[in-house]
Amino acid sequence: MNTLEFVSHSTNEVYRFSKNNTFYFLRISAKPLAYAEKIHAEMEWVHDLVQHGVNASLPILTKDQQLTAVYEKEGQYYMASVFRMAPGKFFDKGNPHLWGTNIYHAWGETMGQMHRHSKSYKPLLKGRQRDHWSKSEFSNPNLQHGKYRVLLEKLQSLEDQIDSLPREENAYGLIHNDFHPYNFMIDGDTITVFDFDDCIYAWYALDIAIATVHAVWWGSPGEDRKSKNEFARRFLDDFLAGYFKHHPLDFHWIQRIPLFMDYRNICSFFWWLQDWDGDEGKLNDFQRNAITEAVKIISDGRSFDGCEIEM
């Protein structure tokens, strides 16, 4: 373990290390002890996906054959998990080998395999499972005024629509919930997905929408609204061609993908704002400009860039 190297710290601390010429990631989560069950449920599902042929980053068992290890220090609990490093490279918008039809198709295939298996997957312990999708609960008083209230009301409106949707067996199950281009590696025409720590029970169409929104954000050839909408349509054609090889989804759910895309777009603002203290000086130029543009789009009754498509 003398090769241990710090990688990142956002929701979790992540380190990379090598052993016997193989690279691994160590993820450490500082959470209340009760959350250990949620992490174990995540790891159990990912391990099961790999066992069923899905290209995902393999969780490694501890010496006592567990998927997680829990440590306590001064009243704080730490959950440690280890994954085999996925082979390949990250996407590159300017490289046709790392971004284009073949990648979108493989991305869709991988998600289709995951959703197919999700339909039959049962946790080993009934009480040890991931959460179900639910409406956001924001009590931040700084979001109750002006343009921030416009964003909050848009989020609540979309969540009301989503919450009314049926949770059908063929359309709702355990999903990745963050399957974007920085959460998979590309090796030829194969992709390997990782970072399942946002996985929840929700609609399969939401998982597809999340992939599409991020593809538009980071991979559209043009930055104008027309280009993004055209790219979203082309991307989904290729993605769904791969997806449908492994998992059918009724057309009325495909038609709801733009709704879920709009929802993912509005959620992005609350990644910054949910704990915001009301000091606009703490928002950077990009965030301030994005909020201004979003409020204009909402006030005009339009959807976000990329979502103005008919399925």
mmCIF file of C-alpha atoms in Angstrom:
data_model
loop_
_atom_site.group_PDB
_atom_site.id
_atom_site.type_symbol
_atom_site.label_atom_id
_atom_site.label_comp_id
_atom_site.label_asym_id
_atom_site.label_seq_id
_atom_site.Cartn_x
_atom_site.Cartn_y
_atom_site.Cartn_z
ATOM 1 C CA MET A 1 0.000 0.000 0.000
ATOM 2 C CA ASN A 2 3.030 2.299 -0.256
ATOM 3 C CA THR A 3 1.636 3.303 -3.670
ATOM 4 C CA LEU A 4 -1.378 5.062 -2.095
ATOM 5 C CA GLU A 5 -2.114 8.298 -3.970
ATOM 6 C CA PHE A 6 -4.854 10.845 -3.230
ATOM 7 C CA VAL A 7 -7.283 11.313 -6.159
ATOM 8 C CA SER A 8 -10.238 13.448 -5.072
ATOM 9 C CA HIS A 9 -12.448 14.611 -2.245
ATOM 10 C CA SER A 10 -16.054 15.548 -2.944
ATOM 11 C CA THR A 11 -18.735 13.355 -1.394
ATOM 12 C CA ASN A 12 -16.053 10.803 -0.491
ATOM 13 C CA GLU A 13 -12.279 10.656 -0.266
ATOM 14 C CA VAL A 14 -10.812 8.588 -3.099
ATOM 15 C CA TYR A 15 -7.293 7.142 -3.321
ATOM 16 C CA ARG A 16 -5.532 5.054 -5.956
ATOM 17 C CA PHE A 17 -3.075 2.245 -5.224
ATOM 18 C CA SER A 18 -1.509 -0.719 -6.954
ATOM 19 C CA LYS A 19 -0.965 -4.294 -5.859
ATOM 20 C CA ASN A 20 0.613 -7.049 -7.959
ATOM 21 C CA ASN A 21 0.661 -4.695 -10.971
ATOM 22 C CA THR A 22 -3.099 -4.108 -10.763
ATOM 23 C CA PHE A 23 -4.561 -0.712 -9.923
ATOM 24 C CA TYR A 24 -7.421 -0.154 -7.475
ATOM 25 C CA PHE A 25 -9.406 2.706 -5.982
ATOM 26 C CA LEU A 26 -10.002 3.047 -2.250
ATOM 27 C CA ARG A 27 -13.116 5.052 -1.362
ATOM 28 C CA ILE A 28 -13.599 6.315 2.188
ATOM 29 C CA SER A 29 -16.995 7.676 3.234
ATOM 30 C CA ALA A 30 -17.438 9.565 6.508
ATOM 31 C CA LYS A 31 -21.073 8.824 7.374
ATOM 32 C CA PRO A 32 -23.295 7.974 10.333
ATOM 33 C CA LEU A 33 -23.043 4.291 11.215
ATOM 34 C CA ALA A 34 -26.578 3.613 9.942
ATOM 35 C CA TYR A 35 -25.455 4.589 6.427
ATOM 36 C CA ALA A 36 -23.160 1.547 6.274
ATOM 37 C CA GLU A 37 -26.203 -0.494 5.221
ATOM 38 C CA LYS A 38 -26.780 1.817 2.222
ATOM 39 C CA ILE A 39 -23.149 1.500 1.126
ATOM 40 C CA HIS A 40 -23.280 -2.258 1.525
ATOM 41 C CA ALA A 41 -26.450 -2.324 -0.603
ATOM 42 C CA GLU A 42 -24.649 -0.337 -3.317
ATOM 43 C CA MET A 43 -21.624 -2.644 -3.286
ATOM 44 C CA GLU A 44 -23.783 -5.750 -3.278
ATOM 45 C CA TRP A 45 -25.641 -4.573 -6.386
ATOM 46 C CA VAL A 46 -22.478 -3.614 -8.272
ATOM 47 C CA HIS A 47 -20.868 -6.951 -7.410
ATOM 48 C CA ASP A 48 -23.983 -8.724 -8.688
ATOM 49 C CA LEU A 49 -23.978 -6.692 -11.923
ATOM 50 C CA VAL A 50 -20.385 -7.712 -12.638
ATOM 51 C CA GLN A 51 -21.239 -11.343 -11.893
ATOM 52 C CA HIS A 52 -23.975 -11.057 -14.540
ATOM 53 C CA GLY A 53 -21.679 -9.707 -17.231
ATOM 54 C CA VAL A 54 -22.141 -5.945 -16.869
ATOM 55 C CA ASN A 55 -18.935 -3.967 -17.420
ATOM 56 C CA ALA A 56 -18.668 -2.252 -14.045
ATOM 57 C CA SER A 57 -15.713 -1.595 -11.764
ATOM 58 C CA LEU A 58 -15.483 -4.725 -9.619
ATOM 59 C CA PRO A 59 -15.781 -4.292 -5.823
ATOM 60 C CA ILE A 60 -13.021 -6.184 -3.984
ATOM 61 C CA LEU A 61 -13.777 -8.299 -0.927
ATOM 62 C CA THR A 62 -11.985 -7.731 2.380
ATOM 63 C CA LYS A 63 -9.924 -10.491 4.001
ATOM 64 C CA ASP A 64 -13.021 -11.621 5.887
ATOM 65 C CA GLN A 65 -15.031 -11.687 2.619
ATOM 66 C CA GLN A 66 -17.002 -8.487 3.189
ATOM 67 C CA LEU A 67 -17.777 -5.787 0.622
ATOM 68 C CA THR A 68 -17.153 -2.922 3.051
ATOM 69 C CA ALA A 69 -15.111 -2.260 6.155
ATOM 70 C CA VAL A 70 -16.285 0.116 8.891
ATOM 71 C CA TYR A 71 -13.914 1.977 11.200
ATOM 72 C CA GLU A 72 -14.596 4.298 14.119
ATOM 73 C CA LYS A 73 -12.413 7.117 15.397
ATOM 74 C CA GLU A 74 -13.480 9.596 18.065
ATOM 75 C CA GLY A 75 -17.166 9.004 17.390
ATOM 76 C CA GLN A 76 -16.902 9.412 13.601
ATOM 77 C CA TYR A 77 -17.498 6.366 11.424
ATOM 78 C CA TYR A 78 -15.663 5.691 8.152
ATOM 79 C CA MET A 79 -16.784 3.175 5.532
ATOM 80 C CA ALA A 80 -14.042 1.868 3.243
ATOM 81 C CA SER A 81 -14.640 0.212 -0.134
ATOM 82 C CA VAL A 82 -12.174 -0.923 -2.798
ATOM 83 C CA PHE A 83 -12.802 -1.239 -6.535
ATOM 84 C CA ARG A 84 -10.672 -2.516 -9.375
ATOM 85 C CA MET A 85 -9.637 0.375 -11.616
ATOM 86 C CA ALA A 86 -11.566 0.464 -14.903
ATOM 87 C CA PRO A 87 -9.377 0.107 -18.020
ATOM 88 C CA GLY A 88 -9.212 2.747 -20.746
ATOM 89 C CA LYS A 89 -9.552 6.507 -21.040
ATOM 90 C CA PHE A 90 -12.134 9.187 -20.297
ATOM 91 C CA PHE A 91 -14.223 10.563 -23.142
ATOM 92 C CA ASP A 92 -12.683 13.247 -25.338
ATOM 93 C CA LYS A 93 -15.100 15.340 -27.365
ATOM 94 C CA GLY A 94 -12.391 16.068 -29.941
ATOM 95 C CA ASN A 95 -11.348 12.428 -30.440
ATOM 96 C CA PRO A 96 -13.668 10.324 -32.659
ATOM 97 C CA HIS A 97 -12.396 7.155 -30.916
ATOM 98 C CA LEU A 98 -13.501 8.532 -27.547
ATOM 99 C CA TRP A 99 -16.733 10.330 -28.468
ATOM 100 C CA GLY A 100 -19.276 9.510 -31.150
ATOM 101 C CA THR A 101 -21.826 6.950 -32.340
ATOM 102 C CA ASN A 102 -19.889 3.872 -31.144
ATOM 103 C CA ILE A 103 -19.495 5.317 -27.638
ATOM 104 C CA TYR A 104 -23.145 6.389 -27.382
ATOM 105 C CA HIS A 105 -24.191 2.922 -28.538
ATOM 106 C CA ALA A 106 -21.947 1.133 -26.003
ATOM 107 C CA TRP A 107 -23.155 3.496 -23.267
ATOM 108 C CA GLY A 108 -26.755 2.605 -24.087
ATOM 109 C CA GLU A 109 -25.947 -1.108 -24.193
ATOM 110 C CA THR A 110 -24.337 -1.001 -20.767
ATOM 111 C CA MET A 111 -27.286 0.847 -19.246
ATOM 112 C CA GLY A 112 -29.731 -1.528 -20.937
ATOM 113 C CA GLN A 113 -27.909 -4.492 -19.398
ATOM 114 C CA MET A 114 -28.039 -2.841 -15.981
ATOM 115 C CA HIS A 115 -31.777 -2.151 -16.221
ATOM 116 C CA ARG A 116 -32.525 -5.652 -17.494
ATOM 117 C CA HIS A 117 -30.781 -7.132 -14.492
ATOM 118 C CA SER A 118 -32.320 -4.577 -12.122
ATOM 119 C CA LYS A 119 -35.774 -5.988 -12.898
ATOM 120 C CA SER A 120 -34.889 -9.361 -11.378
ATOM 121 C CA TYR A 121 -32.413 -8.207 -8.733
ATOM 122 C CA LYS A 122 -33.296 -8.847 -5.086
ATOM 123 C CA PRO A 123 -31.072 -7.672 -2.197
ATOM 124 C CA LEU A 124 -29.737 -10.500 -0.063
ATOM 125 C CA LEU A 125 -31.226 -8.866 3.035
ATOM 126 C CA LYS A 126 -34.663 -7.287 2.636
ATOM 127 C CA GLY A 127 -33.917 -4.337 4.929
ATOM 128 C CA ARG A 128 -30.579 -3.576 3.267
ATOM 129 C CA GLN A 129 -31.454 -1.647 0.161
ATOM 130 C CA ARG A 130 -31.027 1.709 -1.517
ATOM 131 C CA ASP A 131 -33.518 4.543 -1.127
ATOM 132 C CA HIS A 132 -36.419 5.214 -3.488
ATOM 133 C CA TRP A 133 -36.699 8.456 -5.441
ATOM 134 C CA SER A 134 -38.496 11.155 -3.478
ATOM 135 C CA LYS A 135 -39.123 14.873 -3.689
ATOM 136 C CA SER A 136 -36.401 17.238 -2.509
ATOM 137 C CA GLU A 137 -36.757 18.887 0.883
ATOM 138 C CA PHE A 138 -35.112 22.304 0.956
ATOM 139 C CA SER A 139 -35.624 24.368 4.080
ATOM 140 C CA ASN A 140 -33.009 26.963 3.108
ATOM 141 C CA PRO A 141 -34.710 30.380 3.609
ATOM 142 C CA ASN A 142 -32.292 31.970 1.105
ATOM 143 C CA LEU A 143 -34.109 30.143 -1.692
ATOM 144 C CA GLN A 144 -37.470 31.739 -0.912
ATOM 145 C CA HIS A 145 -36.848 35.071 -2.643
ATOM 146 C CA GLY A 146 -36.593 36.475 -6.163
ATOM 147 C CA LYS A 147 -34.812 34.454 -8.812
ATOM 148 C CA TYR A 148 -33.945 31.681 -6.384
ATOM 149 C CA ARG A 149 -37.623 31.137 -5.664
ATOM 150 C CA VAL A 150 -38.238 30.875 -9.438
ATOM 151 C CA LEU A 151 -35.723 28.015 -9.570
ATOM 152 C CA LEU A 152 -37.198 26.337 -6.504
ATOM 153 C CA GLU A 153 -40.760 26.547 -7.845
ATOM 154 C CA LYS A 154 -39.625 25.065 -11.170
ATOM 155 C CA LEU A 155 -37.996 22.167 -9.332
ATOM 156 C CA GLN A 156 -41.133 21.597 -7.261
ATOM 157 C CA SER A 157 -43.345 21.719 -10.351
ATOM 158 C CA LEU A 158 -41.269 19.072 -12.135
ATOM 159 C CA GLU A 159 -41.100 16.912 -9.010
ATOM 160 C CA ASP A 160 -44.879 17.054 -8.693
ATOM 161 C CA GLN A 161 -45.194 15.770 -12.261
ATOM 162 C CA ILE A 162 -42.627 13.031 -11.689
ATOM 163 C CA ASP A 163 -44.107 11.959 -8.365
ATOM 164 C CA SER A 164 -47.455 11.347 -10.076
ATOM 165 C CA LEU A 165 -45.927 8.832 -12.510
ATOM 166 C CA PRO A 166 -46.655 5.140 -11.958
ATOM 167 C CA ARG A 167 -43.846 3.026 -10.546
ATOM 168 C CA GLU A 168 -44.381 0.150 -12.940
ATOM 169 C CA GLU A 169 -42.287 -3.001 -12.624
ATOM 170 C CA ASN A 170 -41.067 -2.714 -16.225
ATOM 171 C CA ALA A 171 -40.176 0.983 -15.902
ATOM 172 C CA TYR A 172 -38.930 1.452 -12.343
ATOM 173 C CA GLY A 173 -36.072 -0.212 -10.495
ATOM 174 C CA LEU A 174 -32.541 0.210 -9.212
ATOM 175 C CA ILE A 175 -30.656 2.710 -11.393
ATOM 176 C CA HIS A 176 -27.167 4.225 -11.421
ATOM 177 C CA ASN A 177 -28.579 7.779 -11.189
ATOM 178 C CA ASP A 178 -25.330 9.485 -12.245
ATOM 179 C CA PHE A 179 -24.173 7.559 -15.347
ATOM 180 C CA HIS A 180 -22.373 10.456 -17.017
ATOM 181 C CA PRO A 181 -19.194 10.517 -19.173
ATOM 182 C CA TYR A 182 -16.847 11.051 -16.222
ATOM 183 C CA ASN A 183 -18.233 7.917 -14.571
ATOM 184 C CA PHE A 184 -17.086 5.459 -17.202
ATOM 185 C CA MET A 185 -13.853 4.587 -18.974
ATOM 186 C CA ILE A 186 -13.571 3.783 -22.675
ATOM 187 C CA ASP A 187 -11.422 0.920 -23.945
ATOM 188 C CA GLY A 188 -11.946 0.452 -27.676
ATOM 189 C CA ASP A 189 -15.691 0.025 -28.136
ATOM 190 C CA THR A 190 -16.162 -1.144 -24.540
ATOM 191 C CA ILE A 191 -17.056 1.064 -21.602
ATOM 192 C CA THR A 192 -16.721 0.257 -17.893
ATOM 193 C CA VAL A 193 -18.984 2.144 -15.494
ATOM 194 C CA PHE A 194 -18.154 3.078 -11.895
ATOM 195 C CA ASP A 195 -19.195 5.477 -9.101
ATOM 196 C CA PHE A 196 -22.533 3.967 -8.085
ATOM 197 C CA ASP A 197 -22.821 5.875 -4.823
ATOM 198 C CA ASP A 198 -25.898 7.832 -6.003
ATOM 199 C CA CYS A 199 -27.817 4.690 -7.019
ATOM 200 C CA ILE A 200 -31.510 4.664 -6.077
ATOM 201 C CA TYR A 201 -34.787 3.030 -7.043
ATOM 202 C CA ALA A 202 -36.305 5.254 -9.729
ATOM 203 C CA TRP A 203 -37.527 5.298 -13.310
ATOM 204 C CA TYR A 204 -35.313 3.804 -16.004
ATOM 205 C CA ALA A 205 -36.188 6.802 -18.194
ATOM 206 C CA LEU A 206 -34.584 9.059 -15.569
ATOM 207 C CA ASP A 207 -31.289 7.161 -15.901
ATOM 208 C CA ILE A 208 -31.429 7.642 -19.690
ATOM 209 C CA ALA A 209 -32.241 11.337 -19.262
ATOM 210 C CA ILE A 210 -29.297 11.880 -16.908
ATOM 211 C CA ALA A 211 -26.927 10.360 -19.466
ATOM 212 C CA THR A 212 -28.402 12.569 -22.192
ATOM 213 C CA VAL A 213 -28.222 15.808 -20.206
ATOM 214 C CA HIS A 214 -24.552 15.281 -19.396
ATOM 215 C CA ALA A 215 -23.780 14.275 -22.974
ATOM 216 C CA VAL A 216 -25.305 17.584 -24.080
ATOM 217 C CA TRP A 217 -23.465 19.600 -21.413
ATOM 218 C CA TRP A 218 -20.026 18.255 -22.208
ATOM 219 C CA GLY A 219 -20.266 16.755 -25.684
ATOM 220 C CA SER A 220 -22.434 18.935 -27.906
ATOM 221 C CA PRO A 221 -20.439 20.240 -30.912
ATOM 222 C CA GLY A 222 -22.099 23.665 -30.575
ATOM 223 C CA GLU A 223 -23.009 25.772 -27.548
ATOM 224 C CA ASP A 224 -26.139 27.394 -28.997
ATOM 225 C CA ARG A 225 -29.617 26.091 -28.177
ATOM 226 C CA LYS A 226 -30.322 24.763 -31.695
ATOM 227 C CA SER A 227 -27.080 22.737 -31.757
ATOM 228 C CA LYS A 228 -27.746 21.265 -28.327
ATOM 229 C CA ASN A 229 -31.270 20.195 -29.223
ATOM 230 C CA GLU A 230 -30.095 18.603 -32.467
ATOM 231 C CA PHE A 231 -27.267 16.827 -30.668
ATOM 232 C CA ALA A 232 -29.633 15.511 -27.971
ATOM 233 C CA ARG A 233 -31.806 13.959 -30.660
ATOM 234 C CA ARG A 234 -28.846 12.335 -32.467
ATOM 235 C CA PHE A 235 -27.347 11.128 -29.210
ATOM 236 C CA LEU A 236 -30.589 9.480 -28.099
ATOM 237 C CA ASP A 237 -31.037 7.735 -31.447
ATOM 238 C CA ASP A 238 -27.618 6.072 -31.036
ATOM 239 C CA PHE A 239 -27.901 5.513 -27.286
ATOM 240 C CA LEU A 240 -31.343 3.916 -27.487
ATOM 241 C CA ALA A 241 -30.267 1.660 -30.364
ATOM 242 C CA GLY A 242 -27.769 0.131 -27.939
ATOM 243 C CA TYR A 243 -30.146 0.226 -24.975
ATOM 244 C CA PHE A 244 -32.958 -1.619 -26.765
ATOM 245 C CA LYS A 245 -30.627 -4.526 -27.522
ATOM 246 C CA HIS A 246 -30.943 -5.498 -23.870
ATOM 247 C CA HIS A 247 -33.972 -3.817 -22.338
ATOM 248 C CA PRO A 248 -37.374 -2.834 -23.782
ATOM 249 C CA LEU A 249 -39.093 0.315 -22.546
ATOM 250 C CA ASP A 250 -42.630 1.249 -23.510
ATOM 251 C CA PHE A 251 -42.898 4.225 -25.850
ATOM 252 C CA HIS A 252 -44.815 6.348 -23.357
ATOM 253 C CA TRP A 253 -41.732 6.227 -21.092
ATOM 254 C CA ILE A 254 -39.437 7.193 -23.958
ATOM 255 C CA GLN A 255 -41.691 10.195 -24.508
ATOM 256 C CA ARG A 256 -41.040 11.291 -20.900
ATOM 257 C CA ILE A 257 -37.258 11.465 -21.313
ATOM 258 C CA PRO A 258 -37.345 15.246 -22.024
ATOM 259 C CA LEU A 259 -39.305 15.773 -18.770
ATOM 260 C CA PHE A 260 -36.636 13.915 -16.819
ATOM 261 C CA MET A 261 -33.935 15.862 -18.687
ATOM 262 C CA ASP A 262 -35.515 19.160 -17.643
ATOM 263 C CA TYR A 263 -35.590 17.857 -14.073
ATOM 264 C CA ARG A 264 -31.895 16.933 -14.116
ATOM 265 C CA ASN A 265 -31.024 20.375 -15.457
ATOM 266 C CA ILE A 266 -32.892 22.202 -12.692
ATOM 267 C CA CYS A 267 -31.400 19.849 -10.061
ATOM 268 C CA SER A 268 -27.933 21.026 -11.078
ATOM 269 C CA PHE A 269 -28.563 24.471 -9.561
ATOM 270 C CA PHE A 270 -29.327 22.967 -6.172
ATOM 271 C CA TRP A 271 -25.975 21.189 -6.032
ATOM 272 C CA TRP A 272 -24.609 24.694 -5.387
ATOM 273 C CA LEU A 273 -27.602 26.249 -3.646
ATOM 274 C CA GLN A 274 -29.005 23.687 -1.204
ATOM 275 C CA ASP A 275 -26.710 24.871 1.641
ATOM 276 C CA TRP A 276 -25.996 28.357 0.260
ATOM 277 C CA ASP A 277 -25.854 31.086 2.929
ATOM 278 C CA GLY A 278 -27.389 33.824 0.772
ATOM 279 C CA ASP A 279 -24.082 35.578 0.014
ATOM 280 C CA GLU A 280 -24.072 36.103 -3.754
ATOM 281 C CA GLY A 281 -20.367 36.916 -3.561
ATOM 282 C CA LYS A 282 -19.787 33.210 -2.909
ATOM 283 C CA LEU A 283 -21.271 32.283 -6.297
ATOM 284 C CA ASN A 284 -18.780 32.361 -9.165
ATOM 285 C CA ASP A 285 -19.414 34.103 -12.510
ATOM 286 C CA PHE A 286 -20.475 30.873 -14.193
ATOM 287 C CA GLN A 287 -23.053 30.129 -11.487
ATOM 288 C CA ARG A 288 -24.477 33.662 -11.484
ATOM 289 C CA ASN A 289 -24.772 33.714 -15.287
ATOM 290 C CA ALA A 290 -26.315 30.227 -15.350
ATOM 291 C CA ILE A 291 -28.933 31.242 -12.769
ATOM 292 C CA THR A 292 -29.827 34.397 -14.726
ATOM 293 C CA GLU A 293 -30.185 32.412 -17.950
ATOM 294 C CA ALA A 294 -32.207 29.669 -16.254
ATOM 295 C CA VAL A 295 -34.670 32.169 -14.776
ATOM 296 C CA LYS A 296 -35.155 33.713 -18.230
ATOM 297 C CA ILE A 297 -35.786 30.291 -19.781
ATOM 298 C CA ILE A 298 -38.298 29.404 -17.038
ATOM 299 C CA SER A 299 -40.039 32.797 -17.287
ATOM 300 C CA ASP A 300 -40.380 32.321 -21.052
ATOM 301 C CA GLY A 301 -42.027 28.932 -20.510
ATOM 302 C CA ARG A 302 -39.244 27.075 -22.297
ATOM 303 C CA SER A 303 -37.376 23.898 -21.398
ATOM 304 C CA PHE A 304 -33.629 23.833 -20.841
ATOM 305 C CA ASP A 305 -31.144 23.457 -23.705
ATOM 306 C CA GLY A 306 -31.250 19.980 -25.199
ATOM 307 C CA CYS A 307 -34.697 19.175 -23.763
ATOM 308 C CA GLU A 308 -36.705 20.723 -26.590
ATOM 309 C CA ILE A 309 -37.081 17.470 -28.452
ATOM 310 C CA GLU A 310 -40.016 15.230 -29.229
ATOM 311 C CA MET A 311 -39.575 11.518 -28.779
#
